[in-house]
Each structure stands twice: as structure tokens, then as C-alpha cells.
Amino acid sequence: MLFLPVIAVLAISGPGVVQPPPAIHTAISANDNRIPAGTIVRGVLHLSIDARWGEWHPDGGARPGVPMQAFGETGKPLQIPGPLIRVPVGTEVELRIRNLIPATELTVHGLIDRPSSEDRSVSVAFGAARVVRFRAGAAGTYAYWATTTHSATIIDRIGWDSQLSGAIVTDGSRAPKGGNTDRIFVIGTWDNVNDAPKVLAQRYTLETFNGLAWPYTERLSYAQGTVVHWRWIDAGSVAHPLHLHGFYFRVDSRGDGINQLDYPAADRDEEVTELVRAGGTFTMTWKADRPGNWLFHCHIPAHTVAHLPFPDMLSGTPAVSIDQFVNDYVPHAEMGDMVLGITVHPSPSWRTQTEPKPARHLALVVETAPDNTPQAPSFSYAIRDGAEEIRSGSHIGPPLVLTQGVPVAIDVVNHLSEPTSVHWHGMELADSFYDGASGFSGYGDRIAPAIAPGATFRVQFTPPRAGTFIYHTHLHDQWEFRGGLAGPLIVVPPGSRFDPTVDHIVMLTAPSAVGDILTKELVNGYRDPPPLIIHAGVTQRFRLINVAAANQQLVVSLESNAEPVLWRPIAIDGADLPAARQTDQPADQTLTIGKTLDFEFTPVAPGDLVFVGRAKPKGLIVARLAVHVI
Ligand SMILES: [Cu+2]
């Protein structure tokens, strides 16, 4: 076993050397970041925190835990995330930090005046204490984090010290101040350090919101019509595309834990998915104006499947081989980890509204493709529209083209030998029952089931706006996404048609084989997509859709002679940009997973262009589509 005290005695400290946990653990509480730590006396916050070993229970206190290093206020239980530092702007903070983690040096970042041009760290030897003073001089959402493994950046910190993080919130005079509508969420990542120090191993990764993993994350509850303000801090080691079902939100600010950029109202992105980078922050506002159960979650499939049982995670590589994980565990893994559930309770005046009588009837048939294998799933969608049956012929679903304001009924027909469900990504549904999170979507006793093999589920909605959206599986995501269960959902304005000669979908999805996921993305369902032919002098609309399974920092560009052309963004996540932001700019921007970007481009002369997706800025090209201008 790993936790024999003798191992702790033999452990030595130093870069790259992992400290095994001790045998005795005290319970660590999950911190919902609602109660500020310490005491403010005459404009000075006095706070004393200790770093110690404890036992963390990401699945709630009654379920098995894992040993972890954590912070706690002196004399109080340890907490993950660490104690919340929340003060009015201008407060001086006097923080005493004690390191009670044997054989370590604790290095703490982020305990600095704000604003600040740089981070500064303080180190505390085992058994020692230090007092740090800083001034909370700028309103905003920030973070502190610490390491006992000499991690140079938060990206390197994946082991026993991975949860030594906390929020720092400075309240200005006008900002929201606490309560259920002003919430703080800290993201944590832990990867089993026994497997390979400093190397993320997907099957042993745990991702949490405020110290808890779905289905044990906090269930948020709001009265219909509530304006909700959330502050997000990614204190983990990886970036996450965070997606809200059913509603748009406005991004009020973005930051890096040290500084924060507040946007004027006209520049706040209206979106359904936001990329937050390791160490980064953002704040968001949305109005919970439609009742029902809704989700907020990471859009990386691997981050929203249930983690392995902790004994398997702790015992490392020998316990679960990658083949076992991919072929036996992943296909059946339920939703887990980075998911928040929200219930919006109907206002007293709200009546159960039945969707208007559908003006259009369609069927979406979910099928097993001929090349499906137990190792490389291959499924497909077919759309039945009257007498027509539409298939894409590639590894994505065919475009589902709807009309703004026209009520539609879609029968989802499951011909797979496994259950499925469909999420209408970006759609502001009136009724959450159709949202696709089986076992959760709906309200009260009316909860949507998974669609069993052979079963049909009728979905009804009326698209409220025209734009570029996605339909995709929301069950056994890691498996069914790789199977190809995602397609473009295009909503056109009333009286117009989708014209594929000037309106082009470029959809990025996961390859079927798991070994390819980081290095290869499919373009419109093809490994090697046929070139796109467009006409010079004609304005073209492109609808970029990223619903791949990895590379959340993807950068998309349209290049001529290896230089980005100028394109004009016109919509993000299906929401039209304000006219002032629809301006020509270099065709080179981040498009994370679960996002769509519409742009216009007018080629002036014949020639060869190429659309490329890079895994990160200047990174590996993982997607490519030749564009011939004639
Ligand atoms: Cu994620």
C-alpha cells in the first residue's frame, strides 16, 4: 500500500520528488466560498492560515476521500478551496501563514498589493510561520495559490499540493457583495502523482468546482427572473471551456489572478461558452428567466465524466491500464466532475407553457455506422424531413437548418444499441425538459429520460434567434462524441434560406480513435476534407464550430501565403456582435471547444487559401481545410 508511515519517513524533499501522504488524515471541508475568513478591525483584515495534510472528500463527506494538502484557518477545519479572502477595496490584509506539512517548503503566490505589475511569492519552511501584508487596492476577483513541489507555475502543479489555492475578492462600492446571486467558484485539478509526476494522465485526473465533483457539486437554486453574478477562478493546471445551457451570459471581466480587466457594457461578450485558462479568472452575469433544471459545465468530454474510484486513482498505472480505461470505462462512464446543476424555480405568475403547435416536423435518427468497432466508435445522425432522408456522408451529423421563430418538433429516434440524448447547444429553450441532460433536464417530477435503444423522444422548441449552434450527444460524452454524434444547427432568419454556395460550415470534431485526439481534428467530419471552392469578389459567410474533444486553446485562422487574411467576425456562439465590433481584423483567433464563430470574408482575387486550426497559439496544426478561390 502507498500510505505506510515508513514511506513518509524515507521521503526527501526537492524538485520533482513527490511527497507521499502520511497515514493519518483529518477531514477537509468543501469551501463554497460564501463566508470570508478572518476578522476586519479598523480597515485591516487579520487572518491566520495553516497548510496541513488532510483527507479530501470530493464526492461529499460520507464517501471515500483522498489524502491532500490543504489550507485552513488556524483552529478551524481545513478547506478546499482554501479560506476565502474577501474584503472591501482599500483593506490592508495581514496574513499569517504556517507550514505544517512535514519535509516541505511551502511557496505561496498571489499575496500581493493589487493592482500589481507582477506576482511575488513567499516561502515558508516546515514548522515555520510568516506574516505577509498586502493591500486590496483594486476591486475584482483574484487568487492565491501555493506549492510544496517547487512548481514554477500553476500549470505544473498537479499533485498533492494541487488544492492549495483560494479566492481573493475585493469588493468595490458598486459591485455585488455576496449572497446567493454573487457566487465564487474555484476550479481544482488533481492528477494522481504516483503515476507520473508532472505529467497529466487523463484516467487519473479529478476536476472539481469548489472542492466537489458532480453529482456532488452544489446545486444552485434561483427564483425565476434572478440576475446571477458568478466569479470563476481556475486554480487548476489546465484551461477549461465552460458552457451554460439554455442561457447567454455576459462576460464582465477577465483576469489572471493578479490583475483584472473590466469591460465597458458595450464590450462585454454575449456568449454561452467561456475559456478560462489555468490561473485565470472571469466574471459573468446572466438572467435566470426560464424555469427548470439547467447545467453549467466544462465542454471537454474527459472533464465531465465520472472520475475513477479513488482507490484506482491512488494506485496508479498498474490498477487500470489505458486500454481498460478507454475500452471498458469510458464507453459507460456517467456524467461527473466539472458540472454544476442549477434549478430555476418558476415565479408565481408563471404557468406551464406548452410549446406552440409545431409548424415543422423532423426526425433525427441516431445510427450505428458500418465502421463502428469496440475500440473506435462510429455513429451517425440522419435527418428525416418529409420524404427526404439526409446524411452527411462523413463523421458528423448533417446540417439541421431551422427558421427563427418557427416552432419545430424533432423526433430523436435511437437506433443505437446504447442509450443517447441530444443537447441543442446555444439554444435558449423555453422548456428545459428538451435540453438533453437525461435524468436532470426538466423540472419537478417531469424529468427527461435517457433515450433507450429503440426509443423515440420528441423535442419541441422555437428558435428565438438566427445564428450558428450545435446539436450533439449529452450522454456518455467521451464515447459518443468520438462516435461522431455532433452536427451543425443553423437557424436562418424568417424568409431566408441557407445557401451553401456562399455560406460555409467549418466544423471541428474529435477523431474516432482516442490516440489521435490531441493531434488530429476532423474538419466537417473528414480526416482529409475536400477543398472548399469559393468565388472571388463574392462575400462569403463562414460558420466555424468547435466541438472537438481536446485542444481547448485552439486558434483558428484563414491564411494566404502563411499570413492571416482579414475577416469580419459577425457573431459568437450564435449571438450577433454589435455593429461596432463587426470590423475587419486579422483572421486569427482563439475558438475554444463548445463555441461557434461566424465571420464574413470577401476574397478579392483567385488563389489558394487555407483554413487552419492550431492546438494553441503558434502550436501544432491539428485541422486544415484548403480553400480555392476561383
Ligand atoms: Cu475542462
PDB file of N, CA, C and O and ligand atoms in Angstrom, residues 207 238-242 298-300 303 338 552, ligand 1:
ATOM      1  N   GLU A 207     -11.368  16.687 -11.553  1.00  0.00           N
ATOM      2  CA  GLU A 207     -11.609  18.122 -11.712  1.00  0.00           C
ATOM      3  C   GLU A 207     -12.787  18.483 -10.823  1.00  0.00           C
ATOM      4  O   GLU A 207     -13.787  17.766 -10.809  1.00  0.00           O
ATOM      5  N   VAL A 238      -5.040  23.214 -15.923  1.00  0.00           N
ATOM      6  CA  VAL A 238      -5.409  23.239 -17.342  1.00  0.00           C
ATOM      7  C   VAL A 238      -6.527  24.246 -17.585  1.00  0.00           C
ATOM      8  O   VAL A 238      -7.217  24.654 -16.660  1.00  0.00           O
ATOM      9  N   ALA A 239      -6.685  24.623 -18.849  1.00  0.00           N
ATOM     10  CA  ALA A 239      -7.738  25.549 -19.257  1.00  0.00           C
ATOM     11  C   ALA A 239      -9.033  24.777 -19.490  1.00  0.00           C
ATOM     12  O   ALA A 239      -9.001  23.599 -19.866  1.00  0.00           O
ATOM     13  N   HIS A 240     -10.150  25.459 -19.282  1.00  0.00           N
ATOM     14  CA  HIS A 240     -11.453  24.808 -19.454  1.00  0.00           C
ATOM     15  C   HIS A 240     -12.411  25.704 -20.229  1.00  0.00           C
ATOM     16  O   HIS A 240     -12.538  26.884 -19.915  1.00  0.00           O
ATOM     17  N   PRO A 241     -13.125  25.130 -21.199  1.00  0.00           N
ATOM     18  CA  PRO A 241     -14.220  25.851 -21.842  1.00  0.00           C
ATOM     19  C   PRO A 241     -15.500  25.607 -21.039  1.00  0.00           C
ATOM     20  O   PRO A 241     -16.025  24.492 -21.001  1.00  0.00           O
ATOM     21  N   LEU A 242     -16.003  26.649 -20.393  1.00  0.00           N
ATOM     22  CA  LEU A 242     -17.156  26.483 -19.501  1.00  0.00           C
ATOM     23  C   LEU A 242     -18.429  26.925 -20.215  1.00  0.00           C
ATOM     24  O   LEU A 242     -18.496  28.035 -20.738  1.00  0.00           O
ATOM     25  N   CYS A 298     -17.878  22.098 -17.947  1.00  0.00           N
ATOM     26  CA  CYS A 298     -16.761  22.131 -18.882  1.00  0.00           C
ATOM     27  C   CYS A 298     -17.170  21.377 -20.139  1.00  0.00           C
ATOM     28  O   CYS A 298     -17.894  20.391 -20.084  1.00  0.00           O
ATOM     29  N   HIS A 299     -16.693  21.858 -21.307  1.00  0.00           N
ATOM     30  CA  HIS A 299     -17.083  21.197 -22.560  1.00  0.00           C
ATOM     31  C   HIS A 299     -16.038  20.215 -23.066  1.00  0.00           C
ATOM     32  O   HIS A 299     -16.120  19.738 -24.206  1.00  0.00           O
ATOM     33  N   ILE A 300     -15.031  19.901 -22.242  1.00  0.00           N
ATOM     34  CA  ILE A 300     -14.101  18.833 -22.612  1.00  0.00           C
ATOM     35  C   ILE A 300     -14.717  17.523 -22.123  1.00  0.00           C
ATOM     36  O   ILE A 300     -14.924  17.363 -20.915  1.00  0.00           O
ATOM     37  N   HIS A 303     -13.493  15.871 -19.033  1.00  0.00           N
ATOM     38  CA  HIS A 303     -13.631  16.561 -17.751  1.00  0.00           C
ATOM     39  C   HIS A 303     -15.033  16.469 -17.184  1.00  0.00           C
ATOM     40  O   HIS A 303     -15.303  17.014 -16.118  1.00  0.00           O
ATOM     41  N   MET A 338     -16.755  18.116 -13.569  1.00  0.00           N
ATOM     42  CA  MET A 338     -16.926  19.574 -13.744  1.00  0.00           C
ATOM     43  C   MET A 338     -18.321  19.946 -14.236  1.00  0.00           C
ATOM     44  O   MET A 338     -18.498  20.446 -15.359  1.00  0.00           O
ATOM     45  N   GLN A 552      -8.404  22.782 -26.147  1.00  0.00           N
ATOM     46  CA  GLN A 552      -9.361  23.845 -25.800  1.00  0.00           C
ATOM     47  C   GLN A 552      -8.810  25.243 -26.053  1.00  0.00           C
ATOM     48  O   GLN A 552      -9.556  26.204 -26.029  1.00  0.00           O
TER      49      GLN A 552
HETATM   50 CU    CU B   1     -12.441  21.137 -18.546  1.00  0.00          CU
END
